[in-house]
Coordinates of N, CA and C in Angstrom, one line a residue:
X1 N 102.9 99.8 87.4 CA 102.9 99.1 88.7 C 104.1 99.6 89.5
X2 N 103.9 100.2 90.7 CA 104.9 100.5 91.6 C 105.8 99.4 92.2
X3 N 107.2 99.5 92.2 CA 107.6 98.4 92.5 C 108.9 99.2 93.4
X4 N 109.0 98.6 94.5 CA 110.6 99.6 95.3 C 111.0 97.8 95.1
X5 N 112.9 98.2 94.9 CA 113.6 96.9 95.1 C 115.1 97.6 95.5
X6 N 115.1 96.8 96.9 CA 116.6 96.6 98.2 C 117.4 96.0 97.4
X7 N 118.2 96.6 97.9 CA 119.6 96.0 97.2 C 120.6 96.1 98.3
X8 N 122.3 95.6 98.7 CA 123.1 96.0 99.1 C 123.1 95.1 100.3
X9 N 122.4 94.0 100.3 CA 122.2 93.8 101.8 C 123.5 92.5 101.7
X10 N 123.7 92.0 103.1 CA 125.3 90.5 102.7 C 125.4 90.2 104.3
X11 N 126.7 89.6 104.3 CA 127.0 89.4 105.2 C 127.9 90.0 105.5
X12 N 128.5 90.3 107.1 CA 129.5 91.2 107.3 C 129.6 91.1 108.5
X13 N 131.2 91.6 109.5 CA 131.9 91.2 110.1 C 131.7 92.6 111.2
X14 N 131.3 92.4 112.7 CA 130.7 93.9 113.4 C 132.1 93.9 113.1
X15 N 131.3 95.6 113.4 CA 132.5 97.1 112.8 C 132.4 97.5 111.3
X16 N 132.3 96.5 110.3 CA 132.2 96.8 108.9 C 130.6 97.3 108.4
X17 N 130.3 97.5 107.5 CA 130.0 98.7 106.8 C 129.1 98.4 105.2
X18 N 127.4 98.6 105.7 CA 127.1 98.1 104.1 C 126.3 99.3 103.7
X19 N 125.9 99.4 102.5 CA 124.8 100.3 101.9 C 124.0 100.1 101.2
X20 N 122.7 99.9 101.9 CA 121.6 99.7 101.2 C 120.6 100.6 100.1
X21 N 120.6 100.0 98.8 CA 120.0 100.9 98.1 C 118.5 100.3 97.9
X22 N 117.6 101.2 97.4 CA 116.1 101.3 97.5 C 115.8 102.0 95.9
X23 N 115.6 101.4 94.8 CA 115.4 101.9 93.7 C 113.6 101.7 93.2
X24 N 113.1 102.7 93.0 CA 111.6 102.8 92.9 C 111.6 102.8 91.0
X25 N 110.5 102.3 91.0 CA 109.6 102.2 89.5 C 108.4 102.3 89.2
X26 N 107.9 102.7 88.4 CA 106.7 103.0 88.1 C 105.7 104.3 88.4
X27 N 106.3 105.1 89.6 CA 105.6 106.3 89.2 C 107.4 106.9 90.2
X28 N 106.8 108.3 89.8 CA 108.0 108.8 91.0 C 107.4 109.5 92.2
X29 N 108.4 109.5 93.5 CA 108.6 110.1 94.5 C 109.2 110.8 95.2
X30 N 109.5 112.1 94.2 CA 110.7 113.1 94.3 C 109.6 113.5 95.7
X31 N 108.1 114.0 96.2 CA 106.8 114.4 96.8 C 106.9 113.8 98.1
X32 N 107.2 112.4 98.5 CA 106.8 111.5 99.1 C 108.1 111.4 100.1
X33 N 108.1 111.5 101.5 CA 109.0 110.9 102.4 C 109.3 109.2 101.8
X34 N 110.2 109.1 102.4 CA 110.8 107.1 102.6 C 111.5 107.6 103.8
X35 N 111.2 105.6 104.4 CA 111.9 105.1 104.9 C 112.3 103.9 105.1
X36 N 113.3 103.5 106.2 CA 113.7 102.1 106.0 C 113.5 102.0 107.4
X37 N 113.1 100.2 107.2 CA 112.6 99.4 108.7 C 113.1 98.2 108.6
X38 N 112.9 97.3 110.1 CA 114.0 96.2 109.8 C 112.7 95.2 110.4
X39 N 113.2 93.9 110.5 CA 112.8 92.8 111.4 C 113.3 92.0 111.5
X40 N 113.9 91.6 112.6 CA 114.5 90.6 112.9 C 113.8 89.0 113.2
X41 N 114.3 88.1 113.8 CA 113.6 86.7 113.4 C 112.8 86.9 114.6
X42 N 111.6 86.4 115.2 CA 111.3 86.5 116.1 C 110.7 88.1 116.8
X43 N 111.0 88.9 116.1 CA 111.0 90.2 116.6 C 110.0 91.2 115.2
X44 N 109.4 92.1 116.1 CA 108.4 93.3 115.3 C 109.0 93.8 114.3
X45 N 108.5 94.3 113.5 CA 108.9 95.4 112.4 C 109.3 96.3 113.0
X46 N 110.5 97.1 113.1 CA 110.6 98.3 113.4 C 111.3 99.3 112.4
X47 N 111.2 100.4 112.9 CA 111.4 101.8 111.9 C 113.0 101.6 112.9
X48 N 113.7 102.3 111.6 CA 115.2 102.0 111.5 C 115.3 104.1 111.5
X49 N 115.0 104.3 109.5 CA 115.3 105.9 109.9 C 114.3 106.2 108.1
X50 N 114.1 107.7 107.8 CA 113.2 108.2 107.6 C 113.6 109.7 106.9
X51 N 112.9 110.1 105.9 CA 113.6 111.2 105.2 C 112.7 111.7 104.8
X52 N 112.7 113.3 104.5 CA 111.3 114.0 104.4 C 111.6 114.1 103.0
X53 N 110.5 114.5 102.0 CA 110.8 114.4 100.7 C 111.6 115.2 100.0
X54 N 112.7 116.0 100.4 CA 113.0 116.9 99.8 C 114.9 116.5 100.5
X55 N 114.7 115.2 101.2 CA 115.8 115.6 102.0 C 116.5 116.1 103.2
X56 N 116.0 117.2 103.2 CA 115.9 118.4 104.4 C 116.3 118.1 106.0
X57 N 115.2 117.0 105.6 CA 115.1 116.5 107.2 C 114.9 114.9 107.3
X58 N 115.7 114.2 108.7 CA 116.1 113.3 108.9 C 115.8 112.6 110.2
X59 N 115.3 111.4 110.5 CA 114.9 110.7 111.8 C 115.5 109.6 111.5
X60 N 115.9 108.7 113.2 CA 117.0 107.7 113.2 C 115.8 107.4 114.5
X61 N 116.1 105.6 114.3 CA 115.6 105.1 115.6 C 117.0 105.2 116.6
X62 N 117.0 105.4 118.3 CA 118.4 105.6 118.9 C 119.3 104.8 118.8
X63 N 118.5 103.3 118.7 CA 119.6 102.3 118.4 C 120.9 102.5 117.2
X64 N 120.4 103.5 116.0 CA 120.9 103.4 114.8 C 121.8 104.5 115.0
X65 N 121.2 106.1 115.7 CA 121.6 106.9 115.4 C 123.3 107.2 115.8
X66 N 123.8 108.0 115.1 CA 125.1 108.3 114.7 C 126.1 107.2 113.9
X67 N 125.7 106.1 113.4 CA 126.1 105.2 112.7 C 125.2 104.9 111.3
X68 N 124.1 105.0 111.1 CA 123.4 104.9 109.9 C 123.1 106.6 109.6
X69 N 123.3 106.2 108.5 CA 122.8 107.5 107.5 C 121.7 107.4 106.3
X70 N 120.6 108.2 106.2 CA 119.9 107.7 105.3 C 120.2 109.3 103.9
X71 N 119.8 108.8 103.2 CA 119.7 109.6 101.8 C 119.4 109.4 100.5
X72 N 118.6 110.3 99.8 CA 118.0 110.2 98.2 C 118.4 110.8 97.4
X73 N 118.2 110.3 96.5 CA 118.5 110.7 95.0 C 116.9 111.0 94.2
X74 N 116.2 112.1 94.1 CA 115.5 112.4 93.2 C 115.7 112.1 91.8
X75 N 116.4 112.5 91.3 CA 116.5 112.5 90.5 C 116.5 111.0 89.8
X76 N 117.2 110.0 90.5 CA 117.5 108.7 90.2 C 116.2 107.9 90.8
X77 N 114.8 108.4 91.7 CA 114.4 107.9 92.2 C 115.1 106.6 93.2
X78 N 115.6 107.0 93.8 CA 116.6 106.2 94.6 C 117.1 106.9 95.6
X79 N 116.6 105.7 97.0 CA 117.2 106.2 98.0 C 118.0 105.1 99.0
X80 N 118.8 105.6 99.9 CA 119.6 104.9 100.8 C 120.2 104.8 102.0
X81 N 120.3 104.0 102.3 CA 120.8 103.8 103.6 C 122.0 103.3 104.1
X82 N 123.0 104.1 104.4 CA 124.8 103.5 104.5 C 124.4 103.0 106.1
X83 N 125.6 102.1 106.8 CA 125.2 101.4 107.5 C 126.7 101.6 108.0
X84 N 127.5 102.0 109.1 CA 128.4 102.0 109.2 C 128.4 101.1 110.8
X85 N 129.5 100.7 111.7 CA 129.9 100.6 113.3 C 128.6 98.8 113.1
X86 N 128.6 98.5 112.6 CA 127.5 97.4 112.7 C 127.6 96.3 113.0
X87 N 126.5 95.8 114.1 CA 126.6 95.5 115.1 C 126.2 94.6 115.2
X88 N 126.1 92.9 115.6 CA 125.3 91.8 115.6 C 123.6 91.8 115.6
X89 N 123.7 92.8 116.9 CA 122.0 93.1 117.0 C 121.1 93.6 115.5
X90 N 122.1 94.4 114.8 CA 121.6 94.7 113.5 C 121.1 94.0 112.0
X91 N 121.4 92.8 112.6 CA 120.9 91.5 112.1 C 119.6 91.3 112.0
X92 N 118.8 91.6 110.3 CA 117.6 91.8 110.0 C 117.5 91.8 108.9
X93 N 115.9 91.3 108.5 CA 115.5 92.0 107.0 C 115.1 93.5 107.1
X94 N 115.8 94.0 106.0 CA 115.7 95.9 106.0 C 114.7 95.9 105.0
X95 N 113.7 97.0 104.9 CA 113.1 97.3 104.1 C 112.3 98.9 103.9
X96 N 113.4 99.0 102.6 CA 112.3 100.4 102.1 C 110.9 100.6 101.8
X97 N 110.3 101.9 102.0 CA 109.0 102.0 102.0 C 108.6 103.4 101.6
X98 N 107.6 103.6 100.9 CA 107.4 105.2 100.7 C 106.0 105.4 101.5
X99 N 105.8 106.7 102.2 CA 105.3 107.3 103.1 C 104.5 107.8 102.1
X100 N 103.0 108.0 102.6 CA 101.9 108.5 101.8 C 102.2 109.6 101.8
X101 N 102.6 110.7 102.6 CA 102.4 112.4 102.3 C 104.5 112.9 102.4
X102 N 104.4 113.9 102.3 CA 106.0 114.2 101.9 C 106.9 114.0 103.3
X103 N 106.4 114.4 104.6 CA 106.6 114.2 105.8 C 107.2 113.1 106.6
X104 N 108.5 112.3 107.1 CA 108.8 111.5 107.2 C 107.9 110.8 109.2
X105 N 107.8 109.7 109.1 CA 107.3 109.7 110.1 C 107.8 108.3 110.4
X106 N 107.9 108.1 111.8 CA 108.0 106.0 112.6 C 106.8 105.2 112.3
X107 N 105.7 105.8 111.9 CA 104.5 104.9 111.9 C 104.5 103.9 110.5
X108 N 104.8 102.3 110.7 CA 104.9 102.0 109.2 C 103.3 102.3 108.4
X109 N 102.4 102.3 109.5 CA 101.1 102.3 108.5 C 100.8 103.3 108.2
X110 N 101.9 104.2 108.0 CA 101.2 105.7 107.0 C 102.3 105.2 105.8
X111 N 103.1 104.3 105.7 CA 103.9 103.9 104.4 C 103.0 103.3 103.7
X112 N 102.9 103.6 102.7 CA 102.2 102.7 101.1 C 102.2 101.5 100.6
X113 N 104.1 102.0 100.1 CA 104.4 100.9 98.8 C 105.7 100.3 100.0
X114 N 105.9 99.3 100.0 CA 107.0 98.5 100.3 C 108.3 97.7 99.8
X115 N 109.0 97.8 99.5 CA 109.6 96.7 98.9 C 109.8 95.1 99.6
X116 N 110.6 94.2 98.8 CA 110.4 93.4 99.6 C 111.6 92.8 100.7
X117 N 112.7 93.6 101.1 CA 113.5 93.2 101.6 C 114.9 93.3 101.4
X118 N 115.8 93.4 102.0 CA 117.2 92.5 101.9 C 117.9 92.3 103.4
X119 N 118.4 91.0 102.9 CA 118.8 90.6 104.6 C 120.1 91.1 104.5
X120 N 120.5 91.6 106.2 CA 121.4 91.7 106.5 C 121.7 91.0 107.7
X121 N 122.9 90.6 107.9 CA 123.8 89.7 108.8 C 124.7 90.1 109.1
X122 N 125.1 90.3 110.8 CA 126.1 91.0 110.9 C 126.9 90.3 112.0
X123 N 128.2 89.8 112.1 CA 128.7 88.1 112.7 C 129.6 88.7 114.1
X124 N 129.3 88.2 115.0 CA 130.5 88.8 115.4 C 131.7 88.1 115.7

């Protein structure tokens, strides 16, 4: 049974700094893009940022870009997302997901498997 499980998520003070980890089980996905999406209370799912299976290559929603970084570990089946400059608005449930083909993309409905979450809070 495929299972992804978030980790890393808390509370924290804008300007400070978290990293979310995404550890997969049950089959691997060295093949497969991930990404991470958020939702806030009241607000849509959205795509955060996105990594093509190999690494290679990398997509940021604007809000995020030049302060989040995403990246994987093949080997460890494990990927992540460092979170740096963070900001009230960034106050959400994050969640990893693996992309059906190796290609990273914003559409969550080409994502598969999901995990189920971790909240982040960010105070100002």
């Amino acid at each position: 049974q495929v299972q992804l499980v978030e980790s890393g998520g808390g509370l924290v003070q804008a300007g400070g700094s978290l990293r979310l980890s995404c550890a997969a089980s049950g089959r691997t996905f060295s093949s497969n893009a991930m990404g991470w999406f958020r939702q806030a209370p009241g607000k849509e799912r959205e795509f955060v940022s996105s990594i093509y299976w190999s690494g290679g290559s990398t997509g940021y929603a604007d809000s995020v870009k030049g302060r989040f970084t995403i990246s994987r570990d093949n080997a460890k089946n494990t990927g992540y997302l460092q979170m740096n400059s963070l900001k009230p608005e960034d106050t959400a449930i994050y969640y990893c997901a693996i992309h059906r083909g190796s290609y990273y993309s914003t559409n969550s409905n080409l994502y598969v498997y999901w995990g189920q979450g971790t909240q982040v809070t960010v105070s100002s």
